[in-house]
Coordinates of C-alpha atoms in Angstrom, one line a residue:
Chain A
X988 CA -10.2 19.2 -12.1
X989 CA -11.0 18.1 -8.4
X990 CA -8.8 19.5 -5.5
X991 CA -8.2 17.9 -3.0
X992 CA -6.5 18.3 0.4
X993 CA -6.9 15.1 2.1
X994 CA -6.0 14.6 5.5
X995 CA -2.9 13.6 6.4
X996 CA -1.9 9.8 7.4
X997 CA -0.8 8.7 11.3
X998 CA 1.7 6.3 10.2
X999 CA 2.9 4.1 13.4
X1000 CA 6.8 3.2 13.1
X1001 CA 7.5 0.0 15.9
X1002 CA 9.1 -2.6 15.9
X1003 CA 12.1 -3.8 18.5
X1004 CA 14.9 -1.5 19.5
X1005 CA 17.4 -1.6 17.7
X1006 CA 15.7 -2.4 14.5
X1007 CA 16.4 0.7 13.1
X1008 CA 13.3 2.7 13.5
X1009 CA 14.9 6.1 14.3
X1010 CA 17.1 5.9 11.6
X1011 CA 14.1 5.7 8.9
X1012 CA 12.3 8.3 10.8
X1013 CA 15.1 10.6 10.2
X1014 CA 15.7 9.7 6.4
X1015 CA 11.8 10.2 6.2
X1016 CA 11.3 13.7 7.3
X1017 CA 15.0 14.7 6.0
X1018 CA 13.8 16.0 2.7
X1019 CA 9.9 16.2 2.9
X1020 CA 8.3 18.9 4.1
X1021 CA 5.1 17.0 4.3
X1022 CA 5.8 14.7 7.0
X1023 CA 6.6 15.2 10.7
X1024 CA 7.6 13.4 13.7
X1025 CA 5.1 13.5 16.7
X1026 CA 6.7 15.2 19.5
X1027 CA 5.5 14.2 22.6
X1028 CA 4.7 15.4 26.3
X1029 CA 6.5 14.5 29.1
X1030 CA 7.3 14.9 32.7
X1031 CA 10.9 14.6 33.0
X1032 CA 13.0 17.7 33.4
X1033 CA 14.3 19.4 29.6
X1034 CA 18.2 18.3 28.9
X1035 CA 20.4 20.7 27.8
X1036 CA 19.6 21.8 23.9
X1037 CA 16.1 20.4 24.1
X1038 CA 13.4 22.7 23.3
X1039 CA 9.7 23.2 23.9
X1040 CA 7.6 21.7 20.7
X1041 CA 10.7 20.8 19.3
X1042 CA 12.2 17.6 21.3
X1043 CA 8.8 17.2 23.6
X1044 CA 6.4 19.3 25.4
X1045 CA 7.5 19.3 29.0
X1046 CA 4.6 19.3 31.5
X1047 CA 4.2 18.9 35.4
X1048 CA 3.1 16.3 36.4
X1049 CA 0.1 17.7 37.7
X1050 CA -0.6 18.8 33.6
X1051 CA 0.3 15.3 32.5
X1052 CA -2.4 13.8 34.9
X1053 CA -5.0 16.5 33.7
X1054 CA -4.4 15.4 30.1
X1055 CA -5.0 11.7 31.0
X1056 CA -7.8 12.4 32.5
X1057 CA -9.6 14.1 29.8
X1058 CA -8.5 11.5 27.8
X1059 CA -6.0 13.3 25.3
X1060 CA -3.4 11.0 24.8
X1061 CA -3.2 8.5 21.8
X1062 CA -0.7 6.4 24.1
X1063 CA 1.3 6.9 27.5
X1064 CA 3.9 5.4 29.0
X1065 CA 5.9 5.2 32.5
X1066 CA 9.5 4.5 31.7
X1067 CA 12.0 5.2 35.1
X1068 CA 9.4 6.8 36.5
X1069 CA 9.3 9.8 33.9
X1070 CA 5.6 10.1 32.0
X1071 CA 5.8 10.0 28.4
X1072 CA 2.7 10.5 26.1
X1073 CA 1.3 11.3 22.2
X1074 CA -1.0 14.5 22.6
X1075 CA -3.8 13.7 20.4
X1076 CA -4.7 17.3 19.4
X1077 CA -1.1 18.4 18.1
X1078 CA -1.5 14.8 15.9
X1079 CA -4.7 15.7 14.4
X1080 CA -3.7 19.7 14.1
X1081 CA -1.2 18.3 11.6
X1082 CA -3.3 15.6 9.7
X1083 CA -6.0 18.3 9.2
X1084 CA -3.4 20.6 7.9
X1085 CA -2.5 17.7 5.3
X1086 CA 0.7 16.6 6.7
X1087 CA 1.4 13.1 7.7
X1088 CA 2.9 12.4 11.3
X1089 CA 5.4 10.1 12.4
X1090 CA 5.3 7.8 15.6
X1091 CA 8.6 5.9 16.6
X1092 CA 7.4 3.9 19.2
X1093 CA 7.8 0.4 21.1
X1094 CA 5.1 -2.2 20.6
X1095 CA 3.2 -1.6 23.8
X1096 CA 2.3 2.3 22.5
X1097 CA 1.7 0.9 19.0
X1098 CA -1.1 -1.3 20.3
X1099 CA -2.7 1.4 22.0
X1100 CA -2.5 3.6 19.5
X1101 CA -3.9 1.1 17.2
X1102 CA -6.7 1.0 19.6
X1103 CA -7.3 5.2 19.8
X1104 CA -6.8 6.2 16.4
X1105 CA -8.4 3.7 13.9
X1106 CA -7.4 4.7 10.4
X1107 CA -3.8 5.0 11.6
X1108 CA -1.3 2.7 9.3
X1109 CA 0.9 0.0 11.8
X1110 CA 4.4 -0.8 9.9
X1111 CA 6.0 -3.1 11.6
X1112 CA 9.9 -2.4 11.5
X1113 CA 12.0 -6.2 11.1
X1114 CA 15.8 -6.5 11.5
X1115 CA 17.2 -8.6 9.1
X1116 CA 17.8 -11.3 11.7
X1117 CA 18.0 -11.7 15.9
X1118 CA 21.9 -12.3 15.3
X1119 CA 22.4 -8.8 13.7
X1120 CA 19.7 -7.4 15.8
X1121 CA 22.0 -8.8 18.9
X1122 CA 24.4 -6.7 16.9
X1123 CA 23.3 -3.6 17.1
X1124 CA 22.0 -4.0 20.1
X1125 CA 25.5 -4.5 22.3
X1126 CA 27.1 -2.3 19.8
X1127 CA 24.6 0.7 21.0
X1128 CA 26.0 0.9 24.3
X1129 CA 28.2 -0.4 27.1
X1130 CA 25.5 -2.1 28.9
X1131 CA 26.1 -5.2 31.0
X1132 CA 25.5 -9.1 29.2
X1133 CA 23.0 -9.3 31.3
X1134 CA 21.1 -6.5 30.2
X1135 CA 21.6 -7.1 26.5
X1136 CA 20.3 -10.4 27.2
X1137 CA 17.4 -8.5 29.0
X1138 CA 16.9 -6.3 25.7
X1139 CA 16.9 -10.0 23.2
X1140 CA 14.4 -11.3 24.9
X1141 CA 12.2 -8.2 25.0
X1142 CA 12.9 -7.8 21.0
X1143 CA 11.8 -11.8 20.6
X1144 CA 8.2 -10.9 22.2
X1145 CA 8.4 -7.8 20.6
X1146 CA 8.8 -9.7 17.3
X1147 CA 5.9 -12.2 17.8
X1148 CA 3.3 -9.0 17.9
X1149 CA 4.4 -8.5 14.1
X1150 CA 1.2 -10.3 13.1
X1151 CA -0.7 -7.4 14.6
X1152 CA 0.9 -4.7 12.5
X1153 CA -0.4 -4.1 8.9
X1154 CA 2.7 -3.8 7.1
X1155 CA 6.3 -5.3 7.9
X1156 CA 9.4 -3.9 6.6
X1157 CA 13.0 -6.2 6.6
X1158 CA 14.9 -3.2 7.3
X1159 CA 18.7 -5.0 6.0
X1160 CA 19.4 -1.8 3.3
X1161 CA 18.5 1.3 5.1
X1162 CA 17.3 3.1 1.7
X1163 CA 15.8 0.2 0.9
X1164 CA 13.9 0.6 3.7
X1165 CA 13.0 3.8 3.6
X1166 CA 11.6 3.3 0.1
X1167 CA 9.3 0.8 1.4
X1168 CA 8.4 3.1 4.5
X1169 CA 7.5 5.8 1.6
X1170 CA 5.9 3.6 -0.6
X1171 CA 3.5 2.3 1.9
X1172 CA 2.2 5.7 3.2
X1173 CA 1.7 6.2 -1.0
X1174 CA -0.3 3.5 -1.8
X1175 CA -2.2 3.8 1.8
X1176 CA -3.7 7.2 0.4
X1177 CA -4.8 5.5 -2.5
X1178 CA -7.1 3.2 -0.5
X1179 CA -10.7 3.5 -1.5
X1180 CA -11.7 3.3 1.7
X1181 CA -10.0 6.5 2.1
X1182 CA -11.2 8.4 -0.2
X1183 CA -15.1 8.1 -0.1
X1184 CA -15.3 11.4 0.4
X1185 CA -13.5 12.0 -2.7
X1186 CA -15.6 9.2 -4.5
X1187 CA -19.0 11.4 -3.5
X1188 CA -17.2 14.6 -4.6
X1189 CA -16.1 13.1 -8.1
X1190 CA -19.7 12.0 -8.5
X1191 CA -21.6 15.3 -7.4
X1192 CA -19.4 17.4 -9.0
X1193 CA -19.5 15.8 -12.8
X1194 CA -22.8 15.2 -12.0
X1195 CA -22.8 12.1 -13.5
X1196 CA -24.6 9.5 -11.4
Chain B
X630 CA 20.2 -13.1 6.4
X631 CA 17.1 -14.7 5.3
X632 CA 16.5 -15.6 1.7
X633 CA 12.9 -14.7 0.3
X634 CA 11.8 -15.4 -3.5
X635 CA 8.5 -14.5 -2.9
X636 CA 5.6 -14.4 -5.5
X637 CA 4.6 -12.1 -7.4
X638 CA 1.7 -9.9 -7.7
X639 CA -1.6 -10.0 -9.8
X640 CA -1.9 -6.7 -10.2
X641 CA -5.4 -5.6 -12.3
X642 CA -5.5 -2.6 -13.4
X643 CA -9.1 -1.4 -14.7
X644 CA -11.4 1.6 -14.8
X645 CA -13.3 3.4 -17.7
X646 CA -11.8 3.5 -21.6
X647 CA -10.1 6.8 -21.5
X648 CA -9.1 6.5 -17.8
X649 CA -5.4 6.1 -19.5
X650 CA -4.9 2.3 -18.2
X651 CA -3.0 1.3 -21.5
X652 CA -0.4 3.9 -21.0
X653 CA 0.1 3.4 -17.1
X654 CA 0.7 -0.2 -17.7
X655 CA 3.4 0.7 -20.5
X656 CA 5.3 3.1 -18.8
X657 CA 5.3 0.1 -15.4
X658 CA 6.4 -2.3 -18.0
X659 CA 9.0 -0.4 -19.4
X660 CA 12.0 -0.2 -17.6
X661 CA 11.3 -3.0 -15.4
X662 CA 11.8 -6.3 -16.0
X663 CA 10.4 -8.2 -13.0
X664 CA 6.6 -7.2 -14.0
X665 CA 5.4 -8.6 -17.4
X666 CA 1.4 -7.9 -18.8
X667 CA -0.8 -10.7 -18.8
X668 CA -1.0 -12.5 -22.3
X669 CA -4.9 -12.8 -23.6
X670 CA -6.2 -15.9 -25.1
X671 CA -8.4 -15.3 -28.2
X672 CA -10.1 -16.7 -30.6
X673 CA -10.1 -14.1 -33.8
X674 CA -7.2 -14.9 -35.6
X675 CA -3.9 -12.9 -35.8
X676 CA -3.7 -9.5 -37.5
X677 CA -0.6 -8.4 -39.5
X678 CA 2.7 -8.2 -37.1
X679 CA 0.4 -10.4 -33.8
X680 CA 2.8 -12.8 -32.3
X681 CA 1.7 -15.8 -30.6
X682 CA 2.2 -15.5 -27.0
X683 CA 3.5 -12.3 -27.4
X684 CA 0.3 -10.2 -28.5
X685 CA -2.1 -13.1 -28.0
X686 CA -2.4 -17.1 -27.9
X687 CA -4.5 -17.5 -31.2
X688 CA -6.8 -20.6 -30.0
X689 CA -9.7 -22.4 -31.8
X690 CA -13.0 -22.0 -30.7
X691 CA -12.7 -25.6 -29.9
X692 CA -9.7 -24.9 -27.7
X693 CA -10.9 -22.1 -26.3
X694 CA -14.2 -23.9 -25.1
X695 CA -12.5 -27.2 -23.9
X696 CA -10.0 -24.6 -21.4
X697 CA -13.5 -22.9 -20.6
X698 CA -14.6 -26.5 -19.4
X699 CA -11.9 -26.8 -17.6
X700 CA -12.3 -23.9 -16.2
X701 CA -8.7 -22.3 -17.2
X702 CA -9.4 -18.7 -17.1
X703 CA -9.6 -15.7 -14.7
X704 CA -11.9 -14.3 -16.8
X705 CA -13.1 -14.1 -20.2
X706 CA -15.4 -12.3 -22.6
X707 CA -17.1 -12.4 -26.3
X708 CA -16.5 -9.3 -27.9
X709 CA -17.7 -8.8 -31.5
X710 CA -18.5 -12.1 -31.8
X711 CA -14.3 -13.4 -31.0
X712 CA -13.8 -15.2 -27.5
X713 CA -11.4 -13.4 -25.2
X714 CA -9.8 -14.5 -21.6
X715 CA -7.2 -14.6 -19.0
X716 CA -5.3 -17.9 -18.5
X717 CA -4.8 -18.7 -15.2
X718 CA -1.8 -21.3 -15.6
X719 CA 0.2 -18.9 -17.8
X720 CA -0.4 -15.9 -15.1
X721 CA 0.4 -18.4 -11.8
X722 CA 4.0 -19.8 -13.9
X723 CA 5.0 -15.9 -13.8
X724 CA 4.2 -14.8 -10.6
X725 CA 5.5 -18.6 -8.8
X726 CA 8.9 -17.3 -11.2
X727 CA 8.7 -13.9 -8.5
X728 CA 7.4 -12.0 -11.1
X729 CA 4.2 -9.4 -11.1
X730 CA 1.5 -9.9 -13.5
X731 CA -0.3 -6.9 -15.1
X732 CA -3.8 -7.0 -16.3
X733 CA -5.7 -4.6 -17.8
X734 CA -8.6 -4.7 -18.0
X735 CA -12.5 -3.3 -17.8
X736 CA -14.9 -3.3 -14.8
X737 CA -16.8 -7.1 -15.9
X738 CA -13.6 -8.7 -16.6
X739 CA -12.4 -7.2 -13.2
X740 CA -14.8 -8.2 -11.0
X741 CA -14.6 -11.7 -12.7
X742 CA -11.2 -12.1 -11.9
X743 CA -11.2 -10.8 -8.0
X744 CA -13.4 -13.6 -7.4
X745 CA -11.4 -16.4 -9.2
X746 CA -8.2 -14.9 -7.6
X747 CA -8.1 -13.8 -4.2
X748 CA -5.2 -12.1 -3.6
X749 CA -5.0 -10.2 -6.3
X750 CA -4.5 -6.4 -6.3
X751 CA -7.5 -4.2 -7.5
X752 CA -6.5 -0.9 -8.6
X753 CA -9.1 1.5 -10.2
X754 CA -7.7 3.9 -12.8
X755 CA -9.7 7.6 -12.8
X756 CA -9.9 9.7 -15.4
X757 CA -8.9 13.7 -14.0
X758 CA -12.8 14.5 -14.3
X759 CA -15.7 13.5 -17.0
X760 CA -15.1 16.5 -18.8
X761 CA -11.5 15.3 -19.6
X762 CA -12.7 11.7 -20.2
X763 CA -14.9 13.0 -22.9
X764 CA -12.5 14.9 -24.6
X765 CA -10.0 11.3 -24.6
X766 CA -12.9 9.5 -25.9
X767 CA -13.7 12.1 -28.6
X768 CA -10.3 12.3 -29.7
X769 CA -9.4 8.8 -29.7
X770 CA -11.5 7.6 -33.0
X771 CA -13.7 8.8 -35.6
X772 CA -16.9 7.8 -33.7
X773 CA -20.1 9.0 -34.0
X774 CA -22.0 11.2 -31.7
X775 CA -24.5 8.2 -30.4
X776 CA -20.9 5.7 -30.1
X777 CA -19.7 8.6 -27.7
X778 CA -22.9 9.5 -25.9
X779 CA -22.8 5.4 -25.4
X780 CA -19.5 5.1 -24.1
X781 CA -19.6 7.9 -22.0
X782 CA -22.7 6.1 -20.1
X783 CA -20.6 3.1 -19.9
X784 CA -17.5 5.2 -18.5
X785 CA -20.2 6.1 -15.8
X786 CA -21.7 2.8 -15.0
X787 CA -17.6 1.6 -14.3
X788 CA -17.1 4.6 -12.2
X789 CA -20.0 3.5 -10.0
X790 CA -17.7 0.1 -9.1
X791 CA -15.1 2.3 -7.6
X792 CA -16.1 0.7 -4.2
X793 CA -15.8 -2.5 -5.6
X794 CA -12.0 -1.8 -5.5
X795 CA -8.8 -2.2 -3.1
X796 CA -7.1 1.7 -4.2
X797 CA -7.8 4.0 -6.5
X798 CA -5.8 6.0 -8.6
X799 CA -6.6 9.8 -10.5
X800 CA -4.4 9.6 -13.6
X801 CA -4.5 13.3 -13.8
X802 CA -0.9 13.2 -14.4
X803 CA 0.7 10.1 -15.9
X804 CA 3.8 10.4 -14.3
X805 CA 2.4 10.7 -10.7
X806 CA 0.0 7.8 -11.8
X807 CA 2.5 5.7 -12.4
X808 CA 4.7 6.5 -9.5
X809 CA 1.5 5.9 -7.4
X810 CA 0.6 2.2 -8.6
X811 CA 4.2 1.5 -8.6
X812 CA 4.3 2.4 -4.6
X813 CA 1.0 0.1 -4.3
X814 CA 2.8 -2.3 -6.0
X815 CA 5.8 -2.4 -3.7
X816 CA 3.2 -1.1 -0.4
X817 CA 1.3 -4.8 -0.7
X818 CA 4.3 -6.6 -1.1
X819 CA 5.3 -5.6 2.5
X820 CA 1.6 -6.4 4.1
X821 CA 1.6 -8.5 7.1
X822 CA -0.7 -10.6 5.4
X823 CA 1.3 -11.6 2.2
X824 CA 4.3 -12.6 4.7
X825 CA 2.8 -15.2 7.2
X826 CA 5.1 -17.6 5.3
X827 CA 8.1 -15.3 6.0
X828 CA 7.1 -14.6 9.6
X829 CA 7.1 -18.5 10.5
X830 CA 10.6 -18.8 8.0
X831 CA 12.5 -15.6 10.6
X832 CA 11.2 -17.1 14.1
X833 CA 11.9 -20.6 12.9
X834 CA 15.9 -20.1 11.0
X835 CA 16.6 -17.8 14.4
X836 CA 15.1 -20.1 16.3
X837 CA 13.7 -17.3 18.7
X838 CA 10.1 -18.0 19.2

């Protein structure tokens, strides 16, 4: 018998908000032990109960602009005027241990992501239509009509990068959902084109061809 | 909420005699009614307890020529001197019905069909190692040394079209064999690729984009 311990998969969770990405996340890493959510770094100021390598790493600024420099973020992002951004090295710590990481992220990261890490798998995360995404959507907070408005629009130009993703998931049953999510990051380790490494090993070790 | 009956899957299912295709395939086919195994045509006539349609369609050579003419089949093969293939119309009616289509099937017949249906999803079943392939092939009939040395080179031959492949699948388990083509099986239902129709049905029916 072969063993193997194959990397770990960066799976890519996007879609708009309020499709329901967080909600898969969580129903994802709930019960498996082989899957984790990237935490990432930022610059804005821990809120009570957050902790360090739990909910992000919290940097300077100064840090944060060190790390871009050297290049070691798989995305970044400036949202009201805090720094956000995936550490590459924590990512790959966990595929090399075999684990598969999580990113819940907007389209904008997911494309640059795409970009840094080939080999990452791009699910694309659908609600089951703009009427019950508008749903969710004003029934998330108290924001103003204008603003929820403001958030449609940005899920419709969200939506039309869908053809860039690999998979794309109707998320209108949650476990549903979730099953597909699992499924996905199944058959994805099946690839052959992941597992030419394994193909050379299967050979050399039966010494067969 | 959006209504999809999409098609189904031609799922081919192939690898080495031994690899333990046979039993993947009735395990998927079990307990699930929406995936059915592709129905051979043949021209050796029935053995006691064959079916028409069910086991085989029992053609003519005649018949069997005149759909080769018309170039009716995904693929086909002679085989101890009796005429064996695939027919495409009686595949395409199940999988327009929403239904997956199995096919087992060796390496040749394989190859034949990914280029007479693209689109189709090429799984390689692996035996656990050669060793454990021998001992299958050993055990499974009454053959002679020289009939086992001979399939054995064969089994080795297929394994070399591993590349030639979409996943591949070690059925060192059965269970977790079948639990892995089951998740392709559900994984390239959700590909961006297979839903262009769907995209353009959700921006249209919402009228978003």
């Amino acid at each position: 018998m072969i063993e193997r311990v194959p990397n770990g998969l960066l799976v890519v969770l996007s879609g708009p908000s309020g499709a329901g990405k967080g909600s898969i996340c969580k129903l994802l890493t709930q019960d498996q032990g082989d899957i984790s959510v990237s935490v990432s770094v930022t610059t804005r100021p821990p809120r009570q109960g957050e902790e360090e390598g739990v909910h992000y790493f919290f940097h300077s600024l100064e840090e944060f602009q060190a790390m871009l420099n050297r290049n070691e973020f798989l995305e970044h992002a400036k949202v009201h005027g805090n720094n956000y951004g995936t550490p590459r090295k924590a990512v790959e710590k966990e595929l090399a241990a075999g684990r598969d990481v999580l990113l819940e992220i907007d389209v904008k990261g997911a494309m640059q992501v795409k970009e840094n890490f080939p080999g990452c798998v791009m699910i694309f995360i659908l609600p089951p239509d703009m009427a019950e995404l508008e749903r969710r959507i004003v029934g998330r907070a108290s924001d103003s009509p204008e603003t929820v408005e403001k958030r449609m629009k940005n899920a419709e130009g969200e939506i039309a990068r869908w053809p860039d993703y690999d998979y794309v998931i109707l998320n209108d049953k949650l476990p549903l959902a979730v099953q597909k999510t699992r499924a996905v990051i199944a058959a994805e380790k099946c690839r052959v084109d992941r597992n030419q490494g394994f193909y050379k090993q299967f050979c050399k070790e039966e010494n067969t061809l």
